C-alpha cells in the first residue's frame, strides 16, 4: 500500500493551515477595525475563494504563478516553482482555506469586549501584550474552530490543487486526486479505501469542531 497520498495531504494541509492561521488572524484583526464601507469591500475580496468554484481559483493562481507568467518566471530563477510540485499544493490549499479562517477569526474579534483592551491600556499595557494575552485568549475558541475548519478544507481540497499540481504518484498525489485517478482507471476498491480514509479524518475534524462549540457555549453560559 502506497501511503504517500495520506502523507502528502497531511503535509499540505498542516503547512497551509499554519500559513492561513497567521494570515487570517492578521487580516481579521485589522479589517474588523476598519470603517464599514472599506470592511465590506475587503470582505468581498478576501472571501471570494470561498464562493468561487475551486477550479476557477486554481485558474487564477495559474495566471499569477504559471511557468510562463512574469512572476512564475521570476521565481523559477530562484528555484521556486509552484506548478506540478507538492508545495504548489500548499499554495492552492492556503488560498482556498483562507476565507474560513478569516471569517471565523473576524467574528471572534468582533465579539470581543473592547473595554477589556481599554482597561489594559489604562494599566500601561502595550497593544502587543493586550493582543496576545487578553484578546487572543478571549477569542481562542472561535480561532481554534476556524483553524480546524481551515485544516479540514485544505485536507479535502481537489479543484485548485488538481489545476496547479495535477497528479503524479509519489510527488504530488493527494487523497482527493488519488480517489479521482483510481476511479478513472476503474480501481473502485482503491478509490473506496481512500474515500473511507478521508471520511475518517473528516469525522474526527467535525468532532473537534463540535467539542469547541460546546466549550464556547458553556463558557458564555
PDB file of C-alpha atoms in Angstrom:
ATOM      1  CA  UNK A   1       0.000   0.000   0.000  1.00  0.00           C
ATOM      2  CA  UNK A   2       1.357   3.398  -1.032  1.00  0.00           C
ATOM      3  CA  UNK A   3       0.669   5.807   1.828  1.00  0.00           C
ATOM      4  CA  UNK A   4       2.184   8.802   0.062  1.00  0.00           C
ATOM      5  CA  UNK A   5      -1.218  10.419  -0.716  1.00  0.00           C
ATOM      6  CA  UNK A   6      -2.050  10.471   3.018  1.00  0.00           C
ATOM      7  CA  UNK A   7       1.370  11.806   3.966  1.00  0.00           C
ATOM      8  CA  UNK A   8       1.292  14.446   1.248  1.00  0.00           C
ATOM      9  CA  UNK A   9      -2.270  15.521   2.074  1.00  0.00           C
ATOM     10  CA  UNK A  10      -1.460  15.878   5.778  1.00  0.00           C
ATOM     11  CA  UNK A  11       1.747  17.767   4.951  1.00  0.00           C
ATOM     12  CA  UNK A  12      -0.016  20.164   2.597  1.00  0.00           C
ATOM     13  CA  UNK A  13      -2.918  20.679   4.998  1.00  0.00           C
ATOM     14  CA  UNK A  14      -0.654  21.278   8.018  1.00  0.00           C
ATOM     15  CA  UNK A  15       1.641  23.786   6.313  1.00  0.00           C
ATOM     16  CA  UNK A  16      -1.171  25.653   4.581  1.00  0.00           C
ATOM     17  CA  UNK A  17      -3.135  25.723   7.848  1.00  0.00           C
ATOM     18  CA  UNK A  18      -0.159  27.287   9.647  1.00  0.00           C
ATOM     19  CA  UNK A  19       0.130  29.950   6.942  1.00  0.00           C
ATOM     20  CA  UNK A  20      -3.595  30.616   6.951  1.00  0.00           C
ATOM     21  CA  UNK A  21      -3.660  30.807  10.756  1.00  0.00           C
ATOM     22  CA  UNK A  22      -1.371  33.830  10.918  1.00  0.00           C
ATOM     23  CA  UNK A  23      -2.587  35.446   7.689  1.00  0.00           C
ATOM     24  CA  UNK A  24      -6.234  35.004   8.677  1.00  0.00           C
ATOM     25  CA  UNK A  25      -5.750  36.408  12.173  1.00  0.00           C
ATOM     26  CA  UNK A  26      -3.774  39.379  10.854  1.00  0.00           C
ATOM     27  CA  UNK A  27      -6.380  40.194   8.190  1.00  0.00           C
ATOM     28  CA  UNK A  28      -9.331  39.630  10.528  1.00  0.00           C
ATOM     29  CA  UNK A  29      -7.899  41.835  13.280  1.00  0.00           C
ATOM     30  CA  UNK A  30      -7.209  44.824  11.055  1.00  0.00           C
ATOM     31  CA  UNK A  31     -10.274  44.504   8.818  1.00  0.00           C
ATOM     32  CA  UNK A  32     -12.553  44.364  11.872  1.00  0.00           C
ATOM     33  CA  UNK A  33     -11.238  47.801  12.910  1.00  0.00           C
ATOM     34  CA  UNK A  34     -11.856  49.497   9.558  1.00  0.00           C
ATOM     35  CA  UNK A  35     -14.885  51.629   8.571  1.00  0.00           C
ATOM     36  CA  UNK A  36     -17.908  49.668   7.414  1.00  0.00           C
ATOM     37  CA  UNK A  37     -17.618  50.616   3.722  1.00  0.00           C
ATOM     38  CA  UNK A  38     -13.951  49.619   3.497  1.00  0.00           C
ATOM     39  CA  UNK A  39     -14.641  46.480   5.506  1.00  0.00           C
ATOM     40  CA  UNK A  40     -17.369  45.448   3.070  1.00  0.00           C
ATOM     41  CA  UNK A  41     -15.081  45.812   0.044  1.00  0.00           C
ATOM     42  CA  UNK A  42     -12.245  43.871   1.667  1.00  0.00           C
ATOM     43  CA  UNK A  43     -14.683  41.199   2.848  1.00  0.00           C
ATOM     44  CA  UNK A  44     -15.745  40.570  -0.734  1.00  0.00           C
ATOM     45  CA  UNK A  45     -12.139  40.332  -1.941  1.00  0.00           C
ATOM     46  CA  UNK A  46     -10.889  38.123   0.888  1.00  0.00           C
ATOM     47  CA  UNK A  47     -13.910  35.816   0.850  1.00  0.00           C
ATOM     48  CA  UNK A  48     -14.089  35.258  -2.925  1.00  0.00           C
ATOM     49  CA  UNK A  49     -12.116  31.962  -2.863  1.00  0.00           C
ATOM     50  CA  UNK A  50     -14.817  30.511  -0.613  1.00  0.00           C
ATOM     51  CA  UNK A  51     -17.644  31.101  -3.117  1.00  0.00           C
ATOM     52  CA  UNK A  52     -15.801  30.644  -6.411  1.00  0.00           C
ATOM     53  CA  UNK A  53     -15.519  27.128  -7.906  1.00  0.00           C
ATOM     54  CA  UNK A  54     -12.163  25.667  -6.810  1.00  0.00           C
ATOM     55  CA  UNK A  55     -11.131  25.134 -10.423  1.00  0.00           C
ATOM     56  CA  UNK A  56     -11.628  28.854 -11.056  1.00  0.00           C
ATOM     57  CA  UNK A  57      -9.439  29.625  -8.050  1.00  0.00           C
ATOM     58  CA  UNK A  58      -6.809  27.278  -9.470  1.00  0.00           C
ATOM     59  CA  UNK A  59      -7.050  29.026 -12.820  1.00  0.00           C
ATOM     60  CA  UNK A  60      -6.409  32.418 -11.227  1.00  0.00           C
ATOM     61  CA  UNK A  61      -3.437  31.014  -9.314  1.00  0.00           C
ATOM     62  CA  UNK A  62      -2.029  29.710 -12.596  1.00  0.00           C
ATOM     63  CA  UNK A  63      -2.483  33.159 -14.131  1.00  0.00           C
ATOM     64  CA  UNK A  64      -0.203  34.547 -11.430  1.00  0.00           C
ATOM     65  CA  UNK A  65       2.274  31.734 -10.748  1.00  0.00           C
ATOM     66  CA  UNK A  66       2.208  29.830 -14.044  1.00  0.00           C
ATOM     67  CA  UNK A  67       5.532  28.824 -15.579  1.00  0.00           C
ATOM     68  CA  UNK A  68       5.033  31.290 -18.445  1.00  0.00           C
ATOM     69  CA  UNK A  69       3.814  34.173 -16.292  1.00  0.00           C
ATOM     70  CA  UNK A  70       6.150  37.017 -15.240  1.00  0.00           C
ATOM     71  CA  UNK A  71       6.026  36.145 -11.536  1.00  0.00           C
ATOM     72  CA  UNK A  72       6.388  32.424 -12.263  1.00  0.00           C
ATOM     73  CA  UNK A  73       9.418  33.076 -14.477  1.00  0.00           C
ATOM     74  CA  UNK A  74      10.957  35.320 -11.834  1.00  0.00           C
ATOM     75  CA  UNK A  75      10.501  32.764  -9.028  1.00  0.00           C
ATOM     76  CA  UNK A  76      11.845  29.967 -11.240  1.00  0.00           C
ATOM     77  CA  UNK A  77      15.174  31.790 -11.390  1.00  0.00           C
ATOM     78  CA  UNK A  78      15.490  31.118  -7.651  1.00  0.00           C
ATOM     79  CA  UNK A  79      14.335  27.511  -7.892  1.00  0.00           C
ATOM     80  CA  UNK A  80      10.790  28.238  -6.712  1.00  0.00           C
ATOM     81  CA  UNK A  81       8.157  26.512  -8.816  1.00  0.00           C
ATOM     82  CA  UNK A  82       4.529  26.113  -7.777  1.00  0.00           C
ATOM     83  CA  UNK A  83       3.298  24.212 -10.830  1.00  0.00           C
ATOM     84  CA  UNK A  84       3.497  20.400 -10.544  1.00  0.00           C
ATOM     85  CA  UNK A  85       5.191  20.481  -7.128  1.00  0.00           C
ATOM     86  CA  UNK A  86       3.807  19.469  -3.754  1.00  0.00           C
ATOM     87  CA  UNK A  87       4.368  22.913  -2.290  1.00  0.00           C
ATOM     88  CA  UNK A  88       2.220  24.281  -5.094  1.00  0.00           C
ATOM     89  CA  UNK A  89      -0.488  22.290  -3.350  1.00  0.00           C
ATOM     90  CA  UNK A  90       0.266  24.255  -0.192  1.00  0.00           C
ATOM     91  CA  UNK A  91      -0.366  27.489  -2.081  1.00  0.00           C
ATOM     92  CA  UNK A  92      -3.629  26.223  -3.592  1.00  0.00           C
ATOM     93  CA  UNK A  93      -4.897  24.839  -0.283  1.00  0.00           C
ATOM     94  CA  UNK A  94      -3.974  28.022   1.584  1.00  0.00           C
ATOM     95  CA  UNK A  95      -5.837  30.242  -0.874  1.00  0.00           C
ATOM     96  CA  UNK A  96      -8.967  28.092  -0.663  1.00  0.00           C
ATOM     97  CA  UNK A  97      -8.866  27.659   3.132  1.00  0.00           C
ATOM     98  CA  UNK A  98      -8.015  31.280   3.969  1.00  0.00           C
ATOM     99  CA  UNK A  99     -11.613  32.622   3.887  1.00  0.00           C
ATOM    100  CA  UNK A 100     -12.737  30.099   6.523  1.00  0.00           C
ATOM    101  CA  UNK A 101     -10.020  31.188   8.927  1.00  0.00           C
ATOM    102  CA  UNK A 102     -10.541  34.859   8.145  1.00  0.00           C
ATOM    103  CA  UNK A 103     -14.326  34.870   8.596  1.00  0.00           C
ATOM    104  CA  UNK A 104     -14.232  32.830  11.788  1.00  0.00           C
ATOM    105  CA  UNK A 105     -11.447  34.912  13.341  1.00  0.00           C
ATOM    106  CA  UNK A 106     -13.130  38.157  12.364  1.00  0.00           C
ATOM    107  CA  UNK A 107     -16.355  37.061  14.015  1.00  0.00           C
ATOM    108  CA  UNK A 108     -14.428  36.182  17.165  1.00  0.00           C
ATOM    109  CA  UNK A 109     -12.644  39.544  17.227  1.00  0.00           C
ATOM    110  CA  UNK A 110     -15.894  41.452  16.673  1.00  0.00           C
ATOM    111  CA  UNK A 111     -17.418  39.717  19.704  1.00  0.00           C
ATOM    112  CA  UNK A 112     -14.501  40.845  21.882  1.00  0.00           C
ATOM    113  CA  UNK A 113     -15.376  43.327  24.634  1.00  0.00           C
ATOM    114  CA  UNK A 114     -13.155  46.319  23.866  1.00  0.00           C
ATOM    115  CA  UNK A 115     -13.469  47.600  27.417  1.00  0.00           C
ATOM    116  CA  UNK A 116     -11.006  44.863  28.376  1.00  0.00           C
ATOM    117  CA  UNK A 117      -8.458  46.327  25.968  1.00  0.00           C
ATOM    118  CA  UNK A 118      -9.113  49.859  27.224  1.00  0.00           C
ATOM    119  CA  UNK A 119      -8.643  48.664  30.795  1.00  0.00           C
ATOM    120  CA  UNK A 120      -5.318  47.128  29.827  1.00  0.00           C
ATOM    121  CA  UNK A 121      -4.219  50.386  28.220  1.00  0.00           C
ATOM    122  CA  UNK A 122      -5.009  52.347  31.366  1.00  0.00           C
ATOM    123  CA  UNK A 123      -2.718  49.949  33.224  1.00  0.00           C
ATOM    124  CA  UNK A 124       0.092  50.760  30.796  1.00  0.00           C
ATOM    125  CA  UNK A 125      -0.008  47.505  28.849  1.00  0.00           C
ATOM    126  CA  UNK A 126       1.191  47.620  25.247  1.00  0.00           C
ATOM    127  CA  UNK A 127      -1.140  46.798  22.355  1.00  0.00           C
ATOM    128  CA  UNK A 128       1.008  43.768  21.548  1.00  0.00           C
ATOM    129  CA  UNK A 129       0.660  42.444  25.093  1.00  0.00           C
ATOM    130  CA  UNK A 130      -3.084  43.097  25.083  1.00  0.00           C
ATOM    131  CA  UNK A 131      -3.487  41.287  21.768  1.00  0.00           C
ATOM    132  CA  UNK A 132      -1.630  38.104  22.753  1.00  0.00           C
ATOM    133  CA  UNK A 133      -2.539  37.926  26.449  1.00  0.00           C
ATOM    134  CA  UNK A 134      -6.074  39.330  26.529  1.00  0.00           C
ATOM    135  CA  UNK A 135      -7.686  39.421  23.086  1.00  0.00           C
ATOM    136  CA  UNK A 136      -6.399  36.083  21.791  1.00  0.00           C
ATOM    137  CA  UNK A 137      -7.280  34.064  24.934  1.00  0.00           C
ATOM    138  CA  UNK A 138     -10.756  35.635  24.923  1.00  0.00           C
ATOM    139  CA  UNK A 139     -11.292  34.678  21.257  1.00  0.00           C
ATOM    140  CA  UNK A 140      -9.425  31.366  21.363  1.00  0.00           C
ATOM    141  CA  UNK A 141     -12.435  29.076  20.890  1.00  0.00           C
ATOM    142  CA  UNK A 142     -13.532  30.797  17.687  1.00  0.00           C
ATOM    143  CA  UNK A 143      -9.983  30.946  16.388  1.00  0.00           C
ATOM    144  CA  UNK A 144      -9.394  27.277  17.162  1.00  0.00           C
ATOM    145  CA  UNK A 145     -12.621  26.354  15.388  1.00  0.00           C
ATOM    146  CA  UNK A 146     -11.522  28.377  12.359  1.00  0.00           C
ATOM    147  CA  UNK A 147      -8.144  26.661  12.386  1.00  0.00           C
ATOM    148  CA  UNK A 148      -9.692  23.197  12.446  1.00  0.00           C
ATOM    149  CA  UNK A 149     -12.099  24.085   9.635  1.00  0.00           C
ATOM    150  CA  UNK A 150      -9.268  25.549   7.565  1.00  0.00           C
ATOM    151  CA  UNK A 151      -7.246  22.367   8.086  1.00  0.00           C
ATOM    152  CA  UNK A 152     -10.192  20.211   7.004  1.00  0.00           C
ATOM    153  CA  UNK A 153     -10.791  22.350   3.930  1.00  0.00           C
ATOM    154  CA  UNK A 154      -7.129  22.174   2.960  1.00  0.00           C
ATOM    155  CA  UNK A 155      -7.074  18.415   3.509  1.00  0.00           C
ATOM    156  CA  UNK A 156     -10.031  17.826   1.213  1.00  0.00           C
ATOM    157  CA  UNK A 157      -9.056  20.331  -1.470  1.00  0.00           C
ATOM    158  CA  UNK A 158      -9.219  18.975  -5.007  1.00  0.00           C
ATOM    159  CA  UNK A 159     -10.178  21.549  -7.651  1.00  0.00           C
ATOM    160  CA  UNK A 160      -7.472  24.187  -7.240  1.00  0.00           C
ATOM    161  CA  UNK A 161      -4.916  21.530  -6.297  1.00  0.00           C
ATOM    162  CA  UNK A 162      -5.539  19.449  -9.405  1.00  0.00           C
ATOM    163  CA  UNK A 163      -5.324  22.568 -11.584  1.00  0.00           C
ATOM    164  CA  UNK A 164      -1.982  23.604 -10.114  1.00  0.00           C
ATOM    165  CA  UNK A 165      -0.100  20.403  -9.294  1.00  0.00           C
ATOM    166  CA  UNK A 166      -2.017  17.670 -11.109  1.00  0.00           C
ATOM    167  CA  UNK A 167      -1.463  14.056 -10.119  1.00  0.00           C
ATOM    168  CA  UNK A 168       1.977  12.452 -10.043  1.00  0.00           C
ATOM    169  CA  UNK A 169       2.341   9.310  -7.864  1.00  0.00           C
ATOM    170  CA  UNK A 170       4.991   9.797  -5.208  1.00  0.00           C
ATOM    171  CA  UNK A 171       5.347  13.522  -5.945  1.00  0.00           C
ATOM    172  CA  UNK A 172       2.094  15.474  -5.967  1.00  0.00           C
ATOM    173  CA  UNK A 173      -0.606  12.864  -5.285  1.00  0.00           C
ATOM    174  CA  UNK A 174      -3.095  13.735  -2.543  1.00  0.00           C
ATOM    175  CA  UNK A 175      -6.036  11.774  -1.176  1.00  0.00           C
ATOM    176  CA  UNK A 176      -8.524  13.690  -3.323  1.00  0.00           C
ATOM    177  CA  UNK A 177      -6.594  13.410  -6.566  1.00  0.00           C
ATOM    178  CA  UNK A 178      -5.834   9.746  -5.851  1.00  0.00           C
ATOM    179  CA  UNK A 179      -9.546   8.981  -5.430  1.00  0.00           C
ATOM    180  CA  UNK A 180     -10.278  10.526  -8.818  1.00  0.00           C
ATOM    181  CA  UNK A 181      -7.404   8.779 -10.578  1.00  0.00           C
ATOM    182  CA  UNK A 182      -8.265   5.372  -9.118  1.00  0.00           C
ATOM    183  CA  UNK A 183     -11.919   5.783 -10.024  1.00  0.00           C
ATOM    184  CA  UNK A 184     -10.953   6.901 -13.541  1.00  0.00           C
ATOM    185  CA  UNK A 185      -8.889   3.728 -14.001  1.00  0.00           C
ATOM    186  CA  UNK A 186     -11.731   1.526 -12.683  1.00  0.00           C
ATOM    187  CA  UNK A 187      -9.944   0.698  -9.421  1.00  0.00           C
ATOM    188  CA  UNK A 188     -13.071   1.093  -7.323  1.00  0.00           C
ATOM    189  CA  UNK A 189     -11.659  -0.811  -4.343  1.00  0.00           C
ATOM    190  CA  UNK A 190      -8.667   1.517  -4.125  1.00  0.00           C
ATOM    191  CA  UNK A 191     -10.836   4.599  -4.565  1.00  0.00           C
ATOM    192  CA  UNK A 192     -13.229   3.381  -1.861  1.00  0.00           C
ATOM    193  CA  UNK A 193     -10.336   2.797   0.544  1.00  0.00           C
ATOM    194  CA  UNK A 194      -9.118   6.389   0.207  1.00  0.00           C
ATOM    195  CA  UNK A 195     -12.678   7.677   0.455  1.00  0.00           C
ATOM    196  CA  UNK A 196     -13.016   5.897   3.794  1.00  0.00           C
ATOM    197  CA  UNK A 197      -9.691   7.324   4.971  1.00  0.00           C
ATOM    198  CA  UNK A 198     -10.912  10.805   4.102  1.00  0.00           C
ATOM    199  CA  UNK A 199     -14.249  10.167   5.789  1.00  0.00           C
ATOM    200  CA  UNK A 200     -12.492   9.035   8.958  1.00  0.00           C
ATOM    201  CA  UNK A 201     -10.311  12.137   9.105  1.00  0.00           C
ATOM    202  CA  UNK A 202     -13.282  14.396   8.341  1.00  0.00           C
ATOM    203  CA  UNK A 203     -15.326  12.785  11.123  1.00  0.00           C
ATOM    204  CA  UNK A 204     -12.540  13.439  13.628  1.00  0.00           C
ATOM    205  CA  UNK A 205     -12.317  17.063  12.483  1.00  0.00           C
ATOM    206  CA  UNK A 206     -16.079  17.564  12.888  1.00  0.00           C
ATOM    207  CA  UNK A 207     -15.968  16.054  16.374  1.00  0.00           C
ATOM    208  CA  UNK A 208     -13.248  18.514  17.331  1.00  0.00           C
ATOM    209  CA  UNK A 209     -15.272  21.442  15.958  1.00  0.00           C
ATOM    210  CA  UNK A 210     -18.357  20.300  17.886  1.00  0.00           C
ATOM    211  CA  UNK A 211     -16.342  19.994  21.085  1.00  0.00           C
ATOM    212  CA  UNK A 212     -15.011  23.519  20.625  1.00  0.00           C
ATOM    213  CA  UNK A 213     -18.519  24.855  20.022  1.00  0.00           C
ATOM    214  CA  UNK A 214     -19.811  23.195  23.188  1.00  0.00           C
ATOM    215  CA  UNK A 215     -16.959  24.650  25.198  1.00  0.00           C
ATOM    216  CA  UNK A 216     -17.650  28.082  23.735  1.00  0.00           C
ATOM    217  CA  UNK A 217     -21.353  27.895  24.588  1.00  0.00           C
ATOM    218  CA  UNK A 218     -20.559  26.565  28.054  1.00  0.00           C
ATOM    219  CA  UNK A 219     -18.101  29.386  28.701  1.00  0.00           C
ATOM    220  CA  UNK A 220     -20.622  32.030  27.602  1.00  0.00           C
ATOM    221  CA  UNK A 221     -23.306  30.464  29.771  1.00  0.00           C
TER     222      UNK A 221
END
